[in-house]
mmCIF file of C-alpha atoms in Angstrom:
data_model
loop_
_atom_site.group_PDB
_atom_site.id
_atom_site.type_symbol
_atom_site.label_atom_id
_atom_site.label_comp_id
_atom_site.label_asym_id
_atom_site.label_seq_id
_atom_site.Cartn_x
_atom_site.Cartn_y
_atom_site.Cartn_z
ATOM 1 C CA MET A 1 5.557 6.662 13.563
ATOM 2 C CA LEU A 2 2.204 8.071 12.648
ATOM 3 C CA ASP A 3 0.899 10.576 15.198
ATOM 4 C CA LYS A 4 -1.726 8.712 17.212
ATOM 5 C CA SER A 5 -3.768 11.886 17.660
ATOM 6 C CA SER A 6 -4.025 12.477 13.898
ATOM 7 C CA PRO A 7 -7.214 12.009 11.877
ATOM 8 C CA LEU A 8 -5.373 9.448 9.740
ATOM 9 C CA TRP A 9 -4.625 7.259 12.776
ATOM 10 C CA SER A 10 -8.292 7.506 13.806
ATOM 11 C CA PHE A 11 -9.386 6.396 10.328
ATOM 12 C CA LEU A 12 -7.382 3.158 10.527
ATOM 13 C CA ASP A 13 -8.915 0.027 12.006
ATOM 14 C CA ILE A 14 -7.238 -1.896 14.820
ATOM 15 C CA ASN A 15 -5.581 -4.379 12.449
ATOM 16 C CA GLN A 16 -4.104 -1.613 10.302
ATOM 17 C CA LYS A 17 -2.742 0.041 13.438
ATOM 18 C CA ASP A 18 -1.225 -3.294 14.495
ATOM 19 C CA TYR A 19 0.498 -3.683 11.108
ATOM 20 C CA LEU A 20 2.021 -0.203 11.382
ATOM 21 C CA THR A 21 3.038 -0.693 14.999
ATOM 22 C CA ASP A 22 4.766 -3.983 14.158
ATOM 23 C CA SER A 23 6.653 -2.482 11.209
ATOM 24 C CA PHE A 24 7.810 0.510 13.240
ATOM 25 C CA TYR A 25 8.869 -1.820 16.051
ATOM 26 C CA LEU A 26 11.032 -3.815 13.627
ATOM 27 C CA LEU A 27 12.556 -0.638 12.235
ATOM 28 C CA GLU A 28 13.387 0.739 15.687
ATOM 29 C CA HIS A 29 14.725 -2.616 16.853
ATOM 30 C CA LEU A 30 17.084 -2.835 13.884
ATOM 31 C CA LYS A 31 18.248 0.744 14.384
ATOM 32 C CA ASN A 32 19.023 0.009 18.039
ATOM 33 C CA HIS A 33 20.470 -3.456 17.361
ATOM 34 C CA PRO A 34 22.143 -3.142 13.966
ATOM 35 C CA VAL A 35 22.368 -6.245 11.837
ATOM 36 C CA VAL A 36 23.800 -6.158 8.355
ATOM 37 C CA LEU A 37 21.334 -7.758 5.959
ATOM 38 C CA ASN A 38 21.154 -7.680 2.184
ATOM 39 C CA ASP A 39 17.547 -6.573 2.063
ATOM 40 C CA TYR A 40 15.225 -4.952 4.588
ATOM 41 C CA SER A 41 11.999 -5.069 2.581
ATOM 42 C CA PHE A 42 10.403 -7.365 5.179
ATOM 43 C CA ILE A 43 9.991 -4.311 7.427
ATOM 44 C CA LEU A 44 7.557 -2.844 4.893
ATOM 45 C CA PHE A 45 5.200 -5.820 4.683
ATOM 46 C CA GLY A 46 3.001 -4.544 7.524
ATOM 47 C CA VAL A 47 3.010 -1.019 6.087
ATOM 48 C CA ALA A 48 1.972 -2.417 2.696
ATOM 49 C CA LYS A 49 -0.949 -4.309 4.240
ATOM 50 C CA CYS A 50 -1.992 -1.198 6.136
ATOM 51 C CA TYR A 51 -1.808 0.901 2.946
ATOM 52 C CA GLU A 52 -3.972 -1.590 1.059
ATOM 53 C CA GLY A 53 -6.485 -1.645 3.913
ATOM 54 C CA PHE A 54 -6.489 2.146 4.068
ATOM 55 C CA LEU A 55 -7.202 2.419 0.334
ATOM 56 C CA LYS A 56 -9.956 -0.202 0.482
ATOM 57 C CA LYS A 57 -11.616 1.555 3.410
ATOM 58 C CA LEU A 58 -11.299 4.953 1.716
ATOM 59 C CA PHE A 59 -12.723 3.640 -1.557
ATOM 60 C CA LEU A 60 -15.611 1.999 0.299
ATOM 61 C CA LYS A 61 -16.434 5.282 2.039
ATOM 62 C CA LYS A 62 -16.274 7.108 -1.307
ATOM 63 C CA ASP A 63 -18.604 4.466 -2.865
ATOM 64 C CA TYR A 64 -15.951 3.529 -5.439
ATOM 65 C CA ILE A 65 -16.307 -0.067 -4.255
ATOM 66 C CA ASN A 66 -19.123 -1.878 -2.507
ATOM 67 C CA GLU A 67 -19.141 -3.935 0.684
ATOM 68 C CA GLU A 68 -18.784 -7.185 -1.275
ATOM 69 C CA GLN A 69 -15.624 -5.922 -2.996
ATOM 70 C CA PHE A 70 -14.300 -4.561 0.283
ATOM 71 C CA LEU A 71 -14.655 -7.957 1.969
ATOM 72 C CA SER A 72 -13.645 -10.027 -1.054
ATOM 73 C CA THR A 73 -10.406 -11.988 -1.181
ATOM 74 C CA ARG A 74 -10.478 -11.599 -4.963
ATOM 75 C CA PHE A 75 -10.688 -7.799 -5.281
ATOM 76 C CA ARG A 76 -7.268 -6.287 -5.984
ATOM 77 C CA ILE A 77 -6.538 -2.613 -5.334
ATOM 78 C CA GLY A 78 -3.515 -2.663 -7.634
ATOM 79 C CA MET A 79 -5.523 -3.961 -10.548
ATOM 80 C CA ALA A 80 -8.346 -1.487 -9.928
ATOM 81 C CA LEU A 81 -5.903 1.466 -9.766
ATOM 82 C CA ASN A 82 -4.285 0.501 -13.059
ATOM 83 C CA PRO A 83 -5.089 3.219 -15.635
ATOM 84 C CA ASN A 84 -4.542 0.655 -18.414
ATOM 85 C CA LEU A 85 -7.179 -1.768 -17.129
ATOM 86 C CA GLU A 86 -9.216 -3.070 -20.050
ATOM 87 C CA ASP A 87 -12.440 -3.539 -18.070
ATOM 88 C CA ARG A 88 -13.131 0.130 -17.288
ATOM 89 C CA SER A 89 -16.131 -0.781 -15.103
ATOM 90 C CA GLN A 90 -13.682 -1.891 -12.385
ATOM 91 C CA CYS A 91 -11.208 0.977 -12.814
ATOM 92 C CA LEU A 92 -10.937 3.163 -9.709
ATOM 93 C CA TYR A 93 -8.516 5.410 -11.571
ATOM 94 C CA ASP A 94 -11.474 6.803 -13.547
ATOM 95 C CA ASN A 95 -13.405 7.580 -10.335
ATOM 96 C CA LEU A 96 -10.434 9.502 -8.978
ATOM 97 C CA GLN A 97 -10.152 11.484 -12.194
ATOM 98 C CA LYS A 98 -13.864 12.366 -12.145
ATOM 99 C CA ASP A 99 -13.753 13.457 -8.491
ATOM 100 C CA THR A 100 -10.569 15.525 -8.760
ATOM 101 C CA GLY A 101 -10.820 16.808 -12.334
ATOM 102 C CA ASP A 102 -7.437 15.491 -13.414
ATOM 103 C CA ASN A 103 -5.136 12.451 -13.243
ATOM 104 C CA THR A 104 -2.764 13.728 -10.527
ATOM 105 C CA LEU A 105 -4.133 11.690 -7.605
ATOM 106 C CA GLY A 106 -4.798 8.599 -9.711
ATOM 107 C CA ASP A 107 -1.273 8.729 -11.140
ATOM 108 C CA LEU A 108 0.222 9.231 -7.686
ATOM 109 C CA LEU A 109 -1.656 6.272 -6.176
ATOM 110 C CA TRP A 110 -0.982 4.003 -9.159
ATOM 111 C CA ASN A 111 2.716 4.851 -9.455
ATOM 112 C CA THR A 112 3.238 4.579 -5.694
ATOM 113 C CA TRP A 113 1.506 1.205 -5.675
ATOM 114 C CA LYS A 114 3.412 -0.154 -8.664
ATOM 115 C CA PHE A 115 6.849 1.149 -7.660
ATOM 116 C CA ASN A 116 6.668 -0.035 -4.055
ATOM 117 C CA ARG A 117 4.999 -3.352 -4.825
ATOM 118 C CA ASN A 118 7.716 -4.176 -7.332
ATOM 119 C CA ARG A 119 10.569 -3.085 -5.046
ATOM 120 C CA THR A 120 9.175 -4.827 -1.984
ATOM 121 C CA PHE A 121 7.524 -8.027 -3.154
ATOM 122 C CA HIS A 122 8.821 -9.021 -6.573
ATOM 123 C CA TYR A 123 12.004 -10.595 -7.836
ATOM 124 C CA PHE A 124 13.373 -9.555 -11.203
ATOM 125 C CA PRO A 125 16.528 -11.512 -12.154
ATOM 126 C CA ASN A 126 17.840 -8.674 -14.315
ATOM 127 C CA LYS A 127 17.167 -5.995 -11.691
ATOM 128 C CA ILE A 128 18.058 -6.991 -8.144
ATOM 129 C CA ASP A 129 16.687 -4.255 -5.922
ATOM 130 C CA TYR A 130 17.622 -4.511 -2.257
ATOM 131 C CA LEU A 131 16.059 -2.061 0.176
ATOM 132 C CA THR A 132 18.416 -0.504 2.701
ATOM 133 C CA ILE A 133 17.445 0.173 6.286
ATOM 134 C CA GLU A 134 17.350 3.912 5.485
ATOM 135 C CA GLU A 135 14.935 3.366 2.621
#
């Protein structure tokens, strides 16, 4: 669990904290009451929502996005982090590169987003990818 006295915990809003708390509750419950399932990705849903909210809040504070984008149901963090986005005016990857001087942070955020989104939320018939409780 995230240390509740940490600056990161303080940065999160109440809903993000609730998402994390729920996910950690499910994880602890399953560790204490083992059930054999094929896939445990459902535990990560709350963490994924919290991560998206964290990034949106961070990008709002950095002025990478505006209040309208922050509140929009149409703005997508994953699309905006994509370094291959054709419409560069909406590419947050470029902002990260300008602020840090290289692509390290942008690559890390994009690859983390893509890898975990695909493993957690998507179904690929030629690549079944169950998440274990340890993962």
